[in-house]
Structures are given as structure tokens and as C-alpha cells.
Coordinates of C-alpha atoms in Angstrom, one line a residue:
Chain A
M1 CA 18.0 77.1 47.6
T2 CA 17.3 73.5 46.8
E3 CA 16.0 72.8 43.3
K4 CA 12.5 71.7 42.7
F5 CA 12.0 67.9 42.3
G6 CA 12.4 66.9 38.7
P7 CA 9.7 65.0 36.8
E8 CA 11.8 61.8 36.7
L9 CA 12.0 61.8 40.5
M10 CA 8.2 62.2 40.8
R11 CA 7.2 59.9 38.1
G12 CA 6.1 56.9 40.2
S13 CA 4.5 58.9 42.9
L14 CA 2.7 61.8 41.3
D15 CA -0.6 59.8 41.1
L16 CA -0.4 59.1 44.8
M17 CA 0.3 62.8 45.6
V18 CA -2.7 63.9 43.7
L19 CA -4.9 61.3 45.4
S20 CA -3.6 62.4 48.7
V21 CA -4.4 66.1 48.3
L22 CA -7.9 65.1 47.2
S23 CA -8.4 62.8 50.2
A24 CA -9.8 65.4 52.6
E25 CA -12.0 67.3 50.2
P26 CA -12.9 67.9 46.6
K27 CA -10.7 70.3 44.6
Y28 CA -10.5 71.7 41.1
G29 CA -7.3 71.3 39.0
Y30 CA -5.8 74.7 39.9
L31 CA -6.4 74.1 43.6
I32 CA -4.7 70.7 43.4
G33 CA -1.6 72.2 41.9
Q34 CA -1.6 74.8 44.6
S35 CA -2.1 72.2 47.4
L36 CA 0.8 70.2 46.0
R37 CA 3.0 73.3 46.1
E38 CA 2.0 74.2 49.6
A39 CA 2.3 70.8 51.0
S40 CA 5.8 70.5 49.6
R41 CA 6.9 74.0 50.5
G42 CA 7.3 74.8 46.8
M43 CA 9.4 71.7 46.0
I44 CA 6.7 70.1 44.0
D45 CA 5.4 72.2 41.1
V46 CA 3.5 70.1 38.6
K47 CA 3.1 71.8 35.3
A48 CA -0.5 72.3 34.1
G49 CA 0.3 70.3 31.0
T50 CA 1.1 67.3 33.1
M51 CA -1.6 67.7 35.7
Y52 CA -4.7 67.7 33.5
P53 CA -3.9 64.6 31.5
L54 CA -3.1 62.9 34.8
L55 CA -6.4 64.0 36.3
H56 CA -8.2 62.6 33.3
R57 CA -6.4 59.4 33.5
L58 CA -7.2 59.0 37.2
E59 CA -10.8 59.8 36.3
D60 CA -10.8 57.1 33.6
D61 CA -9.5 54.7 36.1
K62 CA -12.4 55.5 38.4
L63 CA -10.0 56.6 41.2
I64 CA -11.5 60.1 41.1
K65 CA -14.8 61.4 39.9
C66 CA -15.8 64.9 38.7
R67 CA -18.6 67.3 39.1
W68 CA -19.2 70.5 37.2
D69 CA -20.0 73.7 39.0
D70 CA -21.4 76.7 37.1
S71 CA -22.2 78.9 40.0
T72 CA -19.1 81.1 39.9
G73 CA -19.7 82.3 36.3
R74 CA -16.9 80.2 35.0
R75 CA -17.5 76.5 34.5
R76 CA -15.4 74.7 37.0
K77 CA -14.6 71.0 37.2
W78 CA -14.3 69.6 40.7
Y79 CA -12.6 66.3 41.5
E80 CA -13.0 64.0 44.4
L81 CA -11.9 60.6 45.4
T82 CA -14.0 57.5 44.6
A83 CA -14.1 54.5 47.0
A84 CA -11.6 52.9 44.7
G85 CA -9.4 56.0 45.0
H86 CA -9.5 55.9 48.7
R87 CA -8.6 52.3 48.7
R88 CA -5.7 52.8 46.2
L89 CA -4.4 55.7 48.2
K90 CA -4.3 53.7 51.4
Q91 CA -2.6 50.7 49.7
Q92 CA 0.0 52.8 48.0
A93 CA 0.6 55.1 51.0
T94 CA 1.7 52.1 53.0
Q95 CA 3.9 50.9 50.3
W96 CA 5.5 54.3 49.6
Y97 CA 6.1 54.8 53.3
E98 CA 8.0 51.6 53.5
Y99 CA 9.8 52.4 50.3
S100 CA 10.9 55.8 51.6
Q101 CA 12.0 54.3 54.9
C102 CA 14.2 51.9 53.0
L103 CA 15.7 54.7 50.9
M104 CA 16.4 56.8 53.9
E105 CA 18.2 53.9 55.6
M106 CA 20.3 53.5 52.5
L107 CA 21.1 57.2 52.1
K108 CA 21.8 57.9 55.8
P109 CA 25.5 57.0 55.7
I110 CA 25.9 59.2 52.6
L111 CA 24.3 62.2 54.2
A112 CA 26.1 61.6 57.5
V113 CA 29.4 62.7 55.8
P114 CA 29.9 66.3 56.8
P115 CA 30.0 68.7 53.8
E116 CA 33.4 69.6 52.7
P117 CA 34.4 73.2 53.5
A118 CA 34.2 75.4 50.5
Chain B
M1 CA -7.2 91.0 26.0
S2 CA -6.4 88.0 28.1
K3 CA -9.4 86.2 26.8
Q4 CA -8.1 86.4 23.2
E5 CA -4.8 84.8 23.9
F6 CA -6.3 82.0 25.9
E7 CA -9.1 81.4 23.4
L8 CA -6.5 81.2 20.7
Y9 CA -4.6 78.5 22.6
L10 CA -7.7 76.6 23.5
S11 CA -9.0 76.6 19.9
L12 CA -5.7 75.5 18.7
L13 CA -5.7 72.7 21.3
S14 CA -9.2 71.8 20.4
R15 CA -8.3 71.5 16.7
F16 CA -5.7 68.9 17.6
L17 CA -8.0 66.9 19.8
R18 CA -9.4 63.9 18.0
L19 CA -12.5 63.9 20.2
N20 CA -16.1 64.7 19.9
A21 CA -17.5 68.2 20.4
G22 CA -18.7 67.6 23.9
Q23 CA -15.4 66.2 25.1
R24 CA -13.5 69.1 23.4
S25 CA -15.6 71.8 25.0
E26 CA -15.3 70.2 28.5
I27 CA -11.5 70.2 28.2
S28 CA -11.5 73.8 27.0
D29 CA -13.8 74.8 29.9
E30 CA -11.6 73.1 32.4
L31 CA -8.3 74.6 31.1
R32 CA -9.9 78.1 30.7
D33 CA -10.8 78.1 34.3
H34 CA -7.2 77.2 35.2
L35 CA -5.7 79.8 32.9
E36 CA -7.8 82.6 34.2
E37 CA -7.2 81.7 37.8
R38 CA -3.5 81.5 37.2
L39 CA -3.5 84.8 35.4
D40 CA -5.2 86.4 38.4
E41 CA -2.6 85.0 40.7
L42 CA 0.4 85.9 38.6
T43 CA -0.8 89.5 38.1
A44 CA -1.5 89.8 41.8
S45 CA 2.1 88.8 42.5
G46 CA 3.3 91.8 40.4
L47 CA 3.7 90.3 36.9
S48 CA 2.6 92.4 34.0
Q49 CA -0.5 91.2 32.2
E50 CA 1.5 90.2 29.2
A51 CA 4.1 88.3 31.1
A52 CA 1.5 86.6 33.2
I53 CA -0.4 85.4 30.1
R54 CA 2.8 84.1 28.6
Q55 CA 3.7 82.2 31.8
A56 CA 0.2 80.7 32.3
L57 CA 0.3 79.4 28.7
D58 CA 3.9 78.2 29.0
E59 CA 2.9 76.0 31.9
F60 CA 0.5 74.1 29.7
G61 CA 3.2 73.5 27.1
D62 CA 2.8 72.9 23.4
A63 CA -0.9 72.7 22.5
A64 CA -0.4 69.8 20.0
E65 CA 1.5 67.7 22.6
L66 CA -1.1 68.3 25.2
A67 CA -3.8 67.4 22.8
T68 CA -2.1 64.1 22.0
H69 CA -2.1 63.3 25.7
F70 CA -5.8 63.8 26.0
T71 CA -6.5 62.0 22.7
Q72 CA -4.5 59.0 23.8
L73 CA -6.5 58.8 27.1
A74 CA -9.7 58.8 25.2
H75 CA -8.5 56.0 22.9
R76 CA -7.4 54.0 25.9
R77 CA -11.0 54.5 27.2
R78 CA -12.5 53.3 24.0
R79 CA -10.3 50.2 24.1
R80 CA -11.5 49.4 27.5
I81 CA -15.1 49.7 26.5
L82 CA -14.3 47.2 23.7
M83 CA -12.7 44.9 26.3
R84 CA -15.8 45.2 28.5
C85 CA -18.0 44.1 25.6
T86 CA -15.8 41.1 25.0
L87 CA -16.0 40.3 28.7
A88 CA -19.7 40.5 28.6
S89 CA -19.9 38.1 25.7
I90 CA -17.6 35.7 27.5
A91 CA -19.9 35.9 30.5
A92 CA -22.9 35.2 28.3
A93 CA -21.1 32.2 26.8
S94 CA -20.2 30.9 30.2
A95 CA -23.8 31.1 31.3
V96 CA -24.8 29.0 28.3
I97 CA -22.1 26.4 29.2
L98 CA -23.3 26.4 32.8
I99 CA -26.8 25.7 31.8
S100 CA -25.9 23.0 29.4
F101 CA -23.7 21.4 32.1
A102 CA -26.6 21.6 34.5
M103 CA -28.7 19.6 32.0
W104 CA -26.2 16.8 31.9
P105 CA -27.1 13.5 33.5
A106 CA -25.7 13.1 36.9
D107 CA -22.1 11.8 37.0
P108 CA -22.1 8.1 37.9
G109 CA -19.3 8.8 40.4
G110 CA -21.8 10.8 42.4
N111 CA -20.8 14.4 42.6
M112 CA -23.7 15.5 44.7
V113 CA -22.5 14.0 48.0
P114 CA -24.7 15.2 50.8
R115 CA -22.8 17.0 53.5
V116 CA -23.6 14.5 56.1
V117 CA -23.9 10.9 55.3
A118 CA -24.1 7.8 57.5
Q119 CA -21.4 5.3 56.7
Q120 CA -19.9 2.1 57.9
P121 CA -16.7 2.6 59.9
G122 CA -13.8 3.0 57.6
A123 CA -16.0 3.4 54.5
G124 CA -14.7 6.9 54.2
R125 CA -11.4 5.5 53.0
A126 CA -12.9 3.6 50.1
G127 CA -13.3 4.9 46.6
M128 CA -10.5 7.4 46.8
G129 CA -9.2 8.4 43.5
S130 CA -12.1 6.9 41.6
G131 CA -12.9 8.5 38.4
L132 CA -9.7 10.5 38.4
G133 CA -8.7 11.5 34.9
D134 CA -11.9 10.1 33.5
V135 CA -13.5 13.4 32.8
A136 CA -12.3 15.1 29.7
A137 CA -14.5 18.1 29.8
P138 CA -13.7 21.5 28.4
E139 CA -11.3 23.3 30.7
S140 CA -12.7 26.8 29.9
T141 CA -14.6 28.7 27.4
R142 CA -13.5 28.0 23.8
D143 CA -12.4 30.6 21.4
P144 CA -10.7 29.4 18.2
Q145 CA -8.8 32.6 17.5
R146 CA -7.4 32.5 21.0
E147 CA -6.6 28.8 20.9
A148 CA -4.5 29.5 17.8
V149 CA -2.5 32.0 19.7
E150 CA -2.2 29.7 22.6
T151 CA -0.9 27.0 20.3
K152 CA 1.7 29.3 19.0
L153 CA 2.7 30.4 22.5
A154 CA 3.3 26.8 23.4
T155 CA 5.7 26.2 20.5
K156 CA 9.3 25.8 21.4
I157 CA 11.6 28.7 20.6
E158 CA 14.5 27.6 18.4
E159 CA 17.0 30.2 19.4
L160 CA 17.2 32.4 22.4
D161 CA 20.3 34.5 22.7
F162 CA 19.9 38.1 23.7
D163 CA 22.9 40.1 24.8
D164 CA 21.9 43.6 25.9
I165 CA 19.1 43.8 23.4
P166 CA 16.4 46.5 23.9
L167 CA 13.1 45.0 25.2
N168 CA 11.2 46.1 22.1
D169 CA 13.7 44.2 19.8
A170 CA 13.7 41.1 22.0
L171 CA 10.0 40.8 21.8
Q172 CA 10.0 41.5 18.1
D173 CA 12.4 38.6 17.7
I174 CA 10.1 36.2 19.5
A175 CA 7.2 37.6 17.5
D176 CA 9.0 36.8 14.2
Q177 CA 10.0 33.3 15.4
I178 CA 6.4 32.3 16.2
E179 CA 4.8 34.5 13.5
L180 CA 2.6 36.3 15.9
D181 CA 2.1 40.0 16.5
I182 CA 3.2 41.3 19.8
F183 CA 1.6 44.6 20.6
I184 CA 3.3 46.7 23.3
N185 CA 1.0 49.1 25.0
H186 CA 3.5 51.9 25.3
S187 CA 1.2 54.4 27.0
S188 CA 0.5 51.9 29.7
L189 CA 4.2 51.2 30.1
E190 CA 5.2 54.9 30.1
E191 CA 3.0 55.4 33.2
E192 CA 5.5 53.1 35.0
G193 CA 8.4 54.8 33.4
I194 CA 9.2 51.9 31.0
N195 CA 10.0 53.0 27.5
G196 CA 10.9 49.8 25.8
D197 CA 14.6 50.4 25.6
E198 CA 15.3 48.4 28.8
P199 CA 18.1 46.0 28.0
V200 CA 17.5 42.3 28.0
T201 CA 20.2 39.7 28.4
L202 CA 19.0 36.2 28.1
K203 CA 20.7 33.1 26.8
V204 CA 19.4 29.6 26.8
N205 CA 21.6 26.9 25.3
Y206 CA 20.2 23.5 25.9
T207 CA 16.6 23.9 26.9
K208 CA 14.0 24.7 24.3
L209 CA 11.6 27.1 26.0
S210 CA 8.1 27.7 25.0
A211 CA 7.4 31.1 23.4
A212 CA 5.2 31.9 26.5
T213 CA 8.0 31.2 28.9
A214 CA 10.4 33.2 26.7
I215 CA 8.1 36.2 26.8
E216 CA 7.8 36.0 30.5
L217 CA 11.5 35.8 31.0
I218 CA 12.1 38.7 28.6
L219 CA 9.6 40.9 30.5
E220 CA 11.2 39.9 33.8
R221 CA 14.7 40.5 32.6
A222 CA 13.9 44.0 31.2
T223 CA 11.8 45.4 34.1
G224 CA 12.0 43.1 37.1
P225 CA 9.6 40.5 38.3
G226 CA 5.9 41.3 38.3
Q227 CA 6.1 44.6 36.4
L228 CA 4.8 43.6 33.0
T229 CA 2.6 40.9 31.8
Y230 CA 1.2 39.6 28.6
S231 CA -2.3 38.7 27.6
I232 CA -4.1 37.5 24.5
R233 CA -6.4 39.9 22.7
D234 CA -8.0 39.6 19.4
G235 CA -5.4 37.2 18.0
L236 CA -2.3 39.0 19.2
I237 CA -0.1 39.2 22.3
Y238 CA -0.7 42.3 24.3
I239 CA 2.0 43.6 26.6
Q240 CA 1.0 45.9 29.4
T241 CA 1.8 46.6 33.1
T242 CA 0.5 44.1 35.6
E243 CA -1.3 46.9 37.3
A244 CA -3.2 47.9 34.2
S245 CA -4.0 44.2 33.5
E246 CA -5.8 44.0 36.9
D247 CA -8.5 46.1 35.4
D248 CA -9.2 43.6 32.7
L249 CA -10.6 40.6 34.5
E250 CA -11.9 37.7 32.4
I251 CA -14.3 35.0 33.3
Q252 CA -13.3 31.5 32.6
V253 CA -15.1 28.3 33.5
Y254 CA -13.1 25.4 34.8
N255 CA -14.4 21.9 35.1
V256 CA -12.8 20.5 38.2
R257 CA -15.2 17.6 38.7
D258 CA -12.3 15.1 38.2
I259 CA -10.2 16.8 40.8
L260 CA -13.0 17.1 43.3
D261 CA -13.8 13.5 42.7
G262 CA -10.3 12.4 43.4
V263 CA -9.7 14.7 46.3
K264 CA -12.9 13.9 48.3
P265 CA -14.2 16.2 50.9
I266 CA -12.5 16.4 54.3
T267 CA -14.4 13.8 56.3
R268 CA -14.5 12.9 60.0
T269 CA -16.2 9.7 61.3
V270 CA -17.7 10.3 64.7
Y271 CA -19.0 7.7 67.1
P272 CA -21.7 8.5 69.5
G273 CA -20.8 8.5 73.2
I274 CA -17.1 8.4 72.5
S275 CA -15.3 11.6 73.0
G276 CA -12.8 10.9 70.2
G277 CA -13.5 10.8 66.5
M278 CA -12.1 8.3 64.2
G279 CA -10.3 9.1 61.0
G280 CA -12.3 9.2 57.9
G281 CA -11.0 9.2 54.4
S282 CA -8.9 12.1 53.6
G283 CA -8.6 13.6 50.2
G284 CA -6.0 12.2 47.9
G285 CA -3.3 13.0 50.4
F286 CA -3.8 16.7 50.0
F287 CA -5.8 17.6 53.1
Q288 CA -5.7 15.9 56.4
I289 CA -6.5 16.6 60.0
E290 CA -5.2 14.8 63.0
D291 CA -7.2 11.9 64.5
D292 CA -8.3 11.7 68.1
I293 CA -10.0 15.0 68.5
T294 CA -13.2 15.6 70.2
A295 CA -16.4 16.0 68.4
S296 CA -16.6 19.7 69.1
A297 CA -13.1 20.2 68.1
V298 CA -13.9 18.5 64.8
S299 CA -16.3 21.1 63.7
M300 CA -13.8 23.9 64.6
Q301 CA -11.0 22.2 62.7
L302 CA -13.2 21.7 59.7
G303 CA -14.2 25.3 59.8
G304 CA -10.6 26.3 59.8
A305 CA -9.7 24.0 57.0
A306 CA -12.5 25.3 54.9
G307 CA -11.3 28.8 55.4
G308 CA -14.5 30.4 56.6
P309 CA -16.6 31.0 59.7
G310 CA -19.6 30.1 57.6
A311 CA -18.3 26.6 56.9
G312 CA -17.4 26.2 60.6
G313 CA -20.9 27.1 61.6
G314 CA -22.3 24.6 59.1
G315 CA -20.1 21.9 60.5
G316 CA -21.2 22.7 64.0
S317 CA -24.9 22.7 63.3
A318 CA -24.6 19.5 61.4
M319 CA -23.1 18.0 64.5
G320 CA -25.8 19.2 66.7
G321 CA -28.5 17.8 64.4
M322 CA -26.8 14.5 64.2
G323 CA -26.5 14.2 68.0
S324 CA -30.0 12.8 68.4
A325 CA -29.8 10.5 65.4
I326 CA -26.5 9.1 66.7
A327 CA -28.1 8.5 70.1
A328 CA -30.9 6.6 68.5
G329 CA -29.1 4.5 65.9
L330 CA -25.6 4.4 67.3
K331 CA -24.3 4.6 63.8
P332 CA -21.0 6.2 63.0
V333 CA -21.4 9.5 61.2
T334 CA -19.2 11.1 58.7
I335 CA -19.1 14.9 58.4
E336 CA -17.9 16.3 55.1
I337 CA -16.6 19.7 54.1
P338 CA -17.2 20.0 50.4
A339 CA -14.0 19.4 48.5
G340 CA -15.0 22.4 46.3
K341 CA -14.5 24.8 49.3
V342 CA -11.2 23.3 50.0
L343 CA -10.0 23.5 46.4
I344 CA -11.0 27.1 46.3
D345 CA -8.8 27.8 49.2
V346 CA -5.9 26.0 47.6
I347 CA -6.3 28.1 44.5
T348 CA -6.6 31.4 46.2
G349 CA -3.8 30.5 48.6
S350 CA -1.3 29.5 46.0
T351 CA -1.9 31.9 43.1
G352 CA -0.9 35.5 43.0
G353 CA -4.4 37.0 42.6
P354 CA -5.3 39.5 43.8
W355 CA -8.4 37.9 45.2
M356 CA -11.4 39.8 46.5
D357 CA -11.7 37.5 49.5
I358 CA -8.1 37.8 50.6
D359 CA -6.9 41.1 49.3
G360 CA -10.2 43.0 49.3
D361 CA -9.9 43.6 45.6
G362 CA -9.5 41.5 42.5
G363 CA -10.9 38.2 41.3
K364 CA -13.5 35.8 42.5
I365 CA -14.3 32.1 42.3
E366 CA -17.9 30.9 42.3
E367 CA -18.5 27.2 42.5
F368 CA -21.4 25.5 40.7
D369 CA -21.8 21.8 40.7
G370 CA -18.1 20.9 40.1
L371 CA -17.5 23.9 37.8
F372 CA -15.5 26.9 39.0
V373 CA -16.5 30.2 37.4
I374 CA -13.4 32.3 38.0
R375 CA -13.0 36.0 37.3
Q376 CA -9.4 36.9 37.1
T377 CA -6.6 38.4 35.0
Q378 CA -5.2 36.3 32.2
K379 CA -2.0 36.0 34.1
S380 CA -3.8 34.5 37.1
H381 CA -5.8 32.2 34.8
R382 CA -2.5 30.8 33.5
E383 CA -1.4 30.2 37.1
I384 CA -4.7 28.5 37.9
K385 CA -4.5 26.3 34.9
Q386 CA -1.0 25.3 35.8
L387 CA -2.0 24.5 39.4
L388 CA -4.9 22.4 38.3
D389 CA -2.7 20.5 35.9
T390 CA -0.2 19.9 38.6
L391 CA -2.9 18.7 40.9
R392 CA -4.2 16.3 38.3
A393 CA -0.8 15.0 37.5
T394 CA 0.1 14.5 41.1
A395 CA -3.2 12.7 41.8
K396 CA -2.6 10.3 38.9
E397 CA 0.9 9.4 40.2
Q398 CA -0.5 8.4 43.6
P399 CA -1.3 4.8 44.1
K400 CA -5.0 4.2 45.0
K401 CA -4.3 3.0 48.5
R402 CA -2.9 5.2 51.1

């Protein structure tokens, strides 16, 4: 029914989303995409072509670290948060929470208007 | 079948990657894992093999474009390593400076004031402001190339009149006026959704601004306060996001002996057997505590003023140790909190940081015999320099008596 969130909407927050799905346990790229889809009930669908450069950037920034696993027959790259990643996540989570609260307050009156009958 | 299509894509991508063989094969392995997992899922959901392959590949987009992203990342990494090397050489230079300073004969003004000194009543007020401005020592590590850029940044801009001009063009205009290259790190800016087209409107009629201020204003007009910052790198001006700049901390050494001399430590004169302390000299009008407080309260106050439980504890024990001496000699005693500690607090409290001690992340200040070794972003270093200049200027304005 509702459209998926567009890239321009997610631009500032995608890093944070990836960090947050990694906060509980290590995941590999495909699993991260899946977690994002599940957590957002399908609203957030990050293209693979966006996801992997993003993961590599976070890795460069030392917010996540990787480990290779060869046990499944295919080489698989697992990512997990570093201490800096945990810190960043916590900092930004607070900020984004406040931001979204502000936005909600602002948008409330607009959404309160009952939809016009078709 | 599937393998073939994927391998074709991966080898195409690999050819576009301007990376070494190891890096290329790691990227291929990671993406192959994704493609095959995605293929399994899509076919399980009922898609034909062929359609599933097409969709899995579609999700990665154009191989050349994806390769560009990866390559850019690797280049960014290489630049950082270069930066780190520069940082290491600055650190080494600082160490040399530190050592040579340490070899200097002791300052006649007497920097090495013991923490606890016996004094005549009221002596704490004497000598305030002595030696202020006498020290003309290097402010920080010297680098001729960098100084040349700083000089250009300090030059006044002749004309500043932007009416809805894109950020890129506005910066180019300044660059042309001061004949200095301004490099915009677009990939850093793009991460914040800034593409360089943001409009700048800025008109200054009567005041001639320095190029540095003009650049700061332009960045602020285009993207809002605190988003972008500039730094000096290899003889050019480098524009990047403030967040990215926080990864590039630089060490600079500041000689603050003159300020510390003028400021004086926070002092309290305490008389034995009397529950109230008497006022000692306070530093240059910057830092004071109320008179008429009990000896134990003194140490607490001092601890608070110096911003650390460690300092408070030090004050307390010094008091205890002095207790017997006081009882024996009945001499007034002055307790001092090192001015350096107080000045560090002033700096961390009035500049943006972030500071490790306050924000849990960011820069640090180490004090060494009147020198501050500060690790911070260039932006923060500019703020610190400005603050110290203001402190010096204010101290000079003040009459010697209080």
C-alpha cells in the first residue's frame, strides 16, 4: 500500500540503521539487508549496490569490523560493531530519537486533518 | 548456469576496480556470497532461475558505478594513511620541541611554583601580571608551507557579494581572490547529502573580512552552522564535513607560560587556629573564590574549581600535611591550584571540542612545564588560538593592581 522509503529520505539515517541491526550480533551483508527489511516491515529495502559500499565505509571508519568465515563452502564476510561503533550508535540514536520527536510534533497537525472522501 | 552470469558480472566489476588483487578478490567473494544467497531466496519464492539472476544482478546496479564507489573508498583510506603519517611527523617534531624547551634555563619569573608555599600575609597579591607579554615563544609547531597558507587566509577580501551563488562557485571566487587552491572533498560532503550546489547569499559592504572568515561564512550560509569546516593540508584549503574532520586530529604545542604567569594559580591563605581563611591573590581577575570559608571548605572549593576530584584530593592532603607545620610555626600558608589546570578547564569549557574528558571522545590536552600539547581538529585549534589571544589581550588591558 504505502511506498517504500526513497533513498533521499533515508540518506542521513542509513548508517545508523545498519549499525543498529548489527548491535545485537554479527551479520553478513545479505543478512543485514534482510534484517532491515524485516525490522521495517518491508519499508526499507536497501539495494545491494548501496549496501556494500556503505559497509566498507563503516569498516574504514572503524565503526564495524569484519571476519571471514570459510566453513560454509562459500567465503562469507561477517560484520560486527566495534567499540567506536557502539558509541556512535548510542550517540546518534539519542539524537535521531529527539529529531523524530520534533518532526512528529510538527507533522501532527497535518495528519490530524481527516482524509477527504474520495 | 547461475555461476556464469555472476562470474561475468564480478569479473567486469573487478576490471573496473582500481585496487590490488587481494582487495579485488575480497570484494568479489563478498558479492558472490550475496548473489548466490539472493538467487536461492528468489527462486524459492517462485521466480524462474533466469528472472532471479537478472533481479539479483539488478540490485547491484551498474558494475562500473559500483566499482567507482569501492575505488573511491580505497582512495579515501589511502589519504587517511597519508594524513596519519603527517600526524606522526608532527608528533615527532613536537617531541623535539618539548625536549629543547625542557633544556632551557628556568624562567626568571619562576614557573615552577611549588604547590604549597609559606608566605607573608597578603604576599599572594603581589607580583600579579608580572612577565605578561614578555614571552615571545613559538605558539605551535612551525611549518613554512602552512604558514604561507595562513598568511593568505588572513588577507582581507576585497569584494564579497554573492547573490544566490552555488557553494562551489563562491569558494572558487575566494580561491581566485587569494590565489590559493580550495579543494572540496565531495565524497565526504555527499555522505551528508551536500552536493556543492547549495546557494550562498552573502554581501559585505563596509567591513573587509579576512579570507578565513569569508570561507567560514560561506560554508555556514550554504549548509548551516557546524556542517562543514576547512583545514589546511599540503598547501591548500581542504573543505570537508565537520564530522569527517573529527577523525583528523592534529597535535599542536602551545606555549602558555606568559598566560600562566599572569593568571597565577588559585591561592588561599590560611591561618592556623582560625576557622576562616583569608583571601590570597587571585589570578588576573579570571578566577576567584569567596573569602571567609573554612579550611576544609577551601580544599573542596579548590577541587571544584580545578575541575577534578584528583585536584580536590591533592588540596585536601596538602592541608592535612600543613596542619602540623602551621601549629608549630604559626605561619600563614598559601595553597595553590596550578594555573595550568585552571587554564585547561577554561579551554575545554569554552571551545567546541569534542574533548575526551568532557564528551568521552575527541581531543586531549597534556600540560608540560607551561606548554600545552593539544590534540584536536584544526577547527578547534583555531578556536583555542583565538581564546588564548583574547586572554592575552585582556590580561594586558588590565591594570596591575586589582
